[in-house]
CSV table of C-alpha atoms in Angstrom, one decimal:
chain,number,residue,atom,x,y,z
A,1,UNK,CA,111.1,67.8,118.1
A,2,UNK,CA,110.2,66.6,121.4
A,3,UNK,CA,111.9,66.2,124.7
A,4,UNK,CA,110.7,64.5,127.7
A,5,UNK,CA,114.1,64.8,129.7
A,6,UNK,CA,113.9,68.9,129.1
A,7,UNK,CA,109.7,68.6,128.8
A,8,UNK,CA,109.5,71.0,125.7
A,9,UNK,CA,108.4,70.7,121.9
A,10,UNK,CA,109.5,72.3,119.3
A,11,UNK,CA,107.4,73.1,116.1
A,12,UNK,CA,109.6,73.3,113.2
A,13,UNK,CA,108.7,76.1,110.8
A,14,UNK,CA,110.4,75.8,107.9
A,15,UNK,CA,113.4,78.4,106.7
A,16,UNK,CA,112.9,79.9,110.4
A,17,UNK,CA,116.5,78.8,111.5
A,18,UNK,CA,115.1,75.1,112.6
A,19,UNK,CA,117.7,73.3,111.5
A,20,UNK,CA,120.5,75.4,113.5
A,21,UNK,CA,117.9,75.2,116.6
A,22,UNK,CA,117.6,71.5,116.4
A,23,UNK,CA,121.3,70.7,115.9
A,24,UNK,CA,121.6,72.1,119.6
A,25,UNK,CA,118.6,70.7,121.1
A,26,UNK,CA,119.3,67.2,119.3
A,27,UNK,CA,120.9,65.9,122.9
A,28,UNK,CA,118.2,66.7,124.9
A,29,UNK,CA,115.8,65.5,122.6
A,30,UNK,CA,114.3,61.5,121.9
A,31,UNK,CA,114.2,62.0,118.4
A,32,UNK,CA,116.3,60.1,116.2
A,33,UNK,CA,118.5,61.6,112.9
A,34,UNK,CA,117.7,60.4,110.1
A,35,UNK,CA,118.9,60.3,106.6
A,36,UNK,CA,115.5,60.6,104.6
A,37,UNK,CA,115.3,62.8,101.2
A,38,UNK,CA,111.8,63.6,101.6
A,39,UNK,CA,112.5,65.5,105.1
A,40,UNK,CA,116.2,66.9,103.7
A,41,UNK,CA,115.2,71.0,103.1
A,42,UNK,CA,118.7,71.9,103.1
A,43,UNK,CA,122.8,71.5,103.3
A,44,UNK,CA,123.0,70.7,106.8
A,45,UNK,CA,120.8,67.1,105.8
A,46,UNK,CA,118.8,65.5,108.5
A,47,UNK,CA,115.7,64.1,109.1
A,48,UNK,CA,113.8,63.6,112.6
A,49,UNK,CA,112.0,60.7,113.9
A,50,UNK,CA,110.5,59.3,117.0
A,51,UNK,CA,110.6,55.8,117.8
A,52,UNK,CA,107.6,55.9,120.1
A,53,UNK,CA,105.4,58.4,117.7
A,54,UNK,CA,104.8,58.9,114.1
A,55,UNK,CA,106.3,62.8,114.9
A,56,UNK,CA,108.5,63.7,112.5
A,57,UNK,CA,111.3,67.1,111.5
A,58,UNK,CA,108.3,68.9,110.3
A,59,UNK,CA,105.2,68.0,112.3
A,60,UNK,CA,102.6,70.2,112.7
A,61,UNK,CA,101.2,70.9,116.9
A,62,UNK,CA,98.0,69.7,116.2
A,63,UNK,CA,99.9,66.1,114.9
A,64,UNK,CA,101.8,66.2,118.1
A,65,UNK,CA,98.8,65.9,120.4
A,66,UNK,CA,97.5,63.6,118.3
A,67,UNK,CA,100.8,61.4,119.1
A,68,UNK,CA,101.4,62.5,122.5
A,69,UNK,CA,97.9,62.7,124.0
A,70,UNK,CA,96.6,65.7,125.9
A,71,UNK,CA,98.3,64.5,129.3
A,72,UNK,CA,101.5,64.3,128.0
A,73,UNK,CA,101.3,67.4,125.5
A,74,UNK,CA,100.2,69.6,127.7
A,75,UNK,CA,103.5,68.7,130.2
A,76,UNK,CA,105.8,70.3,127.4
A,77,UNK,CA,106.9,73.9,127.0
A,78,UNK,CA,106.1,74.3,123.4
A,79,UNK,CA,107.8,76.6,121.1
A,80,UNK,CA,108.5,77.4,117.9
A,81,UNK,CA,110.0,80.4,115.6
A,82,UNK,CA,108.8,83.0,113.0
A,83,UNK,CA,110.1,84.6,110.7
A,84,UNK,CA,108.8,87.9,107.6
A,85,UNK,CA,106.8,85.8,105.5
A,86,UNK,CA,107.9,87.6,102.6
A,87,UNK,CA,111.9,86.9,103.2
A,88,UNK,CA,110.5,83.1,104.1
A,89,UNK,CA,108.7,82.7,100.9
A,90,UNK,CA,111.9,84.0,99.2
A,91,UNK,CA,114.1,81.4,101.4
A,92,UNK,CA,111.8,79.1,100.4
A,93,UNK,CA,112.2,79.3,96.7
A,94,UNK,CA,116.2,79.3,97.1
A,95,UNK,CA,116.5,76.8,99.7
A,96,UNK,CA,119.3,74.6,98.5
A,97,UNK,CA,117.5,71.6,97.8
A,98,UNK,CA,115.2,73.1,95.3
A,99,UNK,CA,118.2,73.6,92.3
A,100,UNK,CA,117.1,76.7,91.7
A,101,UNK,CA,119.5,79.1,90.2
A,102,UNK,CA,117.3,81.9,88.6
A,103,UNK,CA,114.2,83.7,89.1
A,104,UNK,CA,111.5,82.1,87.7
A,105,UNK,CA,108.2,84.3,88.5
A,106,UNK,CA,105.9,82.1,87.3
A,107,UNK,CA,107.5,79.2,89.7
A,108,UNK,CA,107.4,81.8,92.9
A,109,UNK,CA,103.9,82.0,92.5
A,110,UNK,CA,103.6,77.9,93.0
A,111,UNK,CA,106.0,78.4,96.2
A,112,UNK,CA,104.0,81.2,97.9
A,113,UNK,CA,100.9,78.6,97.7
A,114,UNK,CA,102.7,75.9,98.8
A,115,UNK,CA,104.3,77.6,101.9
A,116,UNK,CA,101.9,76.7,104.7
A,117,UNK,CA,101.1,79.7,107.1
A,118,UNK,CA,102.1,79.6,110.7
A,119,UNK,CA,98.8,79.2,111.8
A,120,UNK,CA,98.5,76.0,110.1
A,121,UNK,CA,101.4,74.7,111.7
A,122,UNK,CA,99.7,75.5,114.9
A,123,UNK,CA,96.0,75.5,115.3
A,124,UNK,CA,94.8,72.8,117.1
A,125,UNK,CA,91.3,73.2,116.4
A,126,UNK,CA,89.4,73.8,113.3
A,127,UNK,CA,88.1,77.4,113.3
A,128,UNK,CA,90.4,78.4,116.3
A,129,UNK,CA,90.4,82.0,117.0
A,130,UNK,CA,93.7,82.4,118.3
A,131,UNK,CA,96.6,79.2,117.1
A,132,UNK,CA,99.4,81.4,118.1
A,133,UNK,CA,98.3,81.4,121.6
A,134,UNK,CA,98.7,77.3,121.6
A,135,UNK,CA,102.5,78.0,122.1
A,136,UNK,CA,104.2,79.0,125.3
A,137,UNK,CA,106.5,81.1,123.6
A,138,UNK,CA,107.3,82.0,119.6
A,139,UNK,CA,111.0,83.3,119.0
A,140,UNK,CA,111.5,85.9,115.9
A,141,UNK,CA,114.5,84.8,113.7
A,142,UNK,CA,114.9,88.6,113.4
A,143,UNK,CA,116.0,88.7,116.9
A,144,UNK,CA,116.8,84.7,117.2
A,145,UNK,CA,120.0,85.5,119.3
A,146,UNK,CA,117.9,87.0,122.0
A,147,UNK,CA,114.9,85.1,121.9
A,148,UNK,CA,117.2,81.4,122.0
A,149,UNK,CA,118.7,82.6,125.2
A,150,UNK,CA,115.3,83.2,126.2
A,151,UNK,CA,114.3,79.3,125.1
A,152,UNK,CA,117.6,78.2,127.1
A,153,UNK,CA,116.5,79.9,130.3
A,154,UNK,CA,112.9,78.7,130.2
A,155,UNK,CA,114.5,75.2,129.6
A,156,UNK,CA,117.3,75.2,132.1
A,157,UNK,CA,119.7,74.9,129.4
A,158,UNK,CA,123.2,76.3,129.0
A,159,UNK,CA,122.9,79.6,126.4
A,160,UNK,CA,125.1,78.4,123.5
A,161,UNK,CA,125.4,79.9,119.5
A,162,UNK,CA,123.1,79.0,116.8
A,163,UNK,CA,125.5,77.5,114.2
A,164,UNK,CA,123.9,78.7,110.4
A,165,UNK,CA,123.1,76.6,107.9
A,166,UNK,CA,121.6,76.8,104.7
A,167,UNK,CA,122.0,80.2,103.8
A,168,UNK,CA,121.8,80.5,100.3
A,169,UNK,CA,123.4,83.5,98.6
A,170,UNK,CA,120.9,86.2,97.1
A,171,UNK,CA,119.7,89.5,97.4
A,172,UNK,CA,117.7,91.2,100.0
A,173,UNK,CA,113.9,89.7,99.8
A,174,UNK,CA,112.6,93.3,98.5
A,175,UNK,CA,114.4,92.8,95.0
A,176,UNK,CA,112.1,89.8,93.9
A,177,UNK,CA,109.2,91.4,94.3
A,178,UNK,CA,107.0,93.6,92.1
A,179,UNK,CA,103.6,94.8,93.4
A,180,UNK,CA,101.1,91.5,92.5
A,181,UNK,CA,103.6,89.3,94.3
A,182,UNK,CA,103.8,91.5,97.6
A,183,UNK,CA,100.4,91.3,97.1
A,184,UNK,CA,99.8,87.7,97.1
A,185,UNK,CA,102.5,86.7,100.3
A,186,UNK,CA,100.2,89.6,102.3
A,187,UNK,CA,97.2,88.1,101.4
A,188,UNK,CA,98.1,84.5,102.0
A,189,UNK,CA,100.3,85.4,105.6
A,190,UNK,CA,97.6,88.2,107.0
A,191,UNK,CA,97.4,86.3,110.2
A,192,UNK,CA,101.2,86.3,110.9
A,193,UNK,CA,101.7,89.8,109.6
A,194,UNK,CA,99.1,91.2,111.6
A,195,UNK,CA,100.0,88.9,114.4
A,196,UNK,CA,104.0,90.0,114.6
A,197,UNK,CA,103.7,93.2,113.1
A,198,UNK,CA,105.5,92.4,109.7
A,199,UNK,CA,105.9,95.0,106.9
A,200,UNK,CA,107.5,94.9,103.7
A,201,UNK,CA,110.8,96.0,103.6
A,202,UNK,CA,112.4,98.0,100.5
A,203,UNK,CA,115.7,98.1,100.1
């Protein structure tokens, strides 16, 4: 999501609370709603588009300066939000819009691959040492409350509450996991854990 009447950018991660952020920056932003399946990842439906550049909801930062231009993309406060890769991956598998109803081990396994890291949604240059650094500011959905105000500030924008969406009703992350799987998210995630200081949780 871009906006050049607030000059920020903001790199949708998926299942890191993007959807609630974006409902409240959709007024500030150029980017049109759109009802497109391919871009619908949960209840609250909506796709994004630009009608200057081939951006879209889920566009990586490295796609927006290819859009934008260095000029313009380096004018924008860019953001985005994390979240514990393993309680992602988990979000992941029971988003909404995947119908899934059990737990299918085998099909986790496809999901933890599929789930691009963080990095990838923000390196801008093939064998970049540091992506993360690419981004004025990255919130925490473990602290989202906090770290949105913190957005709003940096913006000049009115503090206001994250509505939820999506939230699909399981149990904590810890319970889906045996040993091989932890195993697999830590591998696959070791930037981001490292990065933000993640740990497995057991509950």
């Amino acid at each position: 999501m871009i906006s050049f009447q607030k000059c920020f950018l903001f790199v949708h991660i998926p299942k890191t609370a993007g959807n609630s952020i974006q409902s409240v920056l959709r007024d500030y932003s150029e980017d049109e709603v759109v009802a497109l399946r391919g871009e619908q990842d949960g209840i609250e439906r909506f796709g994004l588009r630009n009608p200057k550049y081939k951006i879209k909801k889920h566009s990586t930062l490295a796609e927006y300066q290819a859009a934008l231009g260095e000029t313009e993309f380096d004018k924008l406060y860019r953001f985005t939000c994390v979240r514990n890769p393993w309680d992602r991956v988990i979000s992941y598998y029971f988003t909404p819009t995947q119908n899934t109803v059990a737990w299918d081990w085998k099909k986790f396994r496809k999901v933890i691959v599929k789930v691009l890291p963080v990095a990838d949604y923000l390196r801008l240059d093939k064998g970049e040492r540091d992506p993360f650094a690419n981004v004025n500011y990255i919130m925490r959905f473990e602290n989202l409350v906090d770290d949105f105000r913190t957005v709003c500030a940096a913006l000049n924008i009115s503090p206001t509450t994250l509505p939820r969406y999506n939230r699909s009703k399981r149990e904590h992350y810890s319970k889906y996991y045996d040993d091989e799987l932890r195993e697999l998210v830590r591998a696959r995630f070791a930037a981001e854990i490292e990065r933000f200081g993640y740990t497995f949780e057991q509950r």
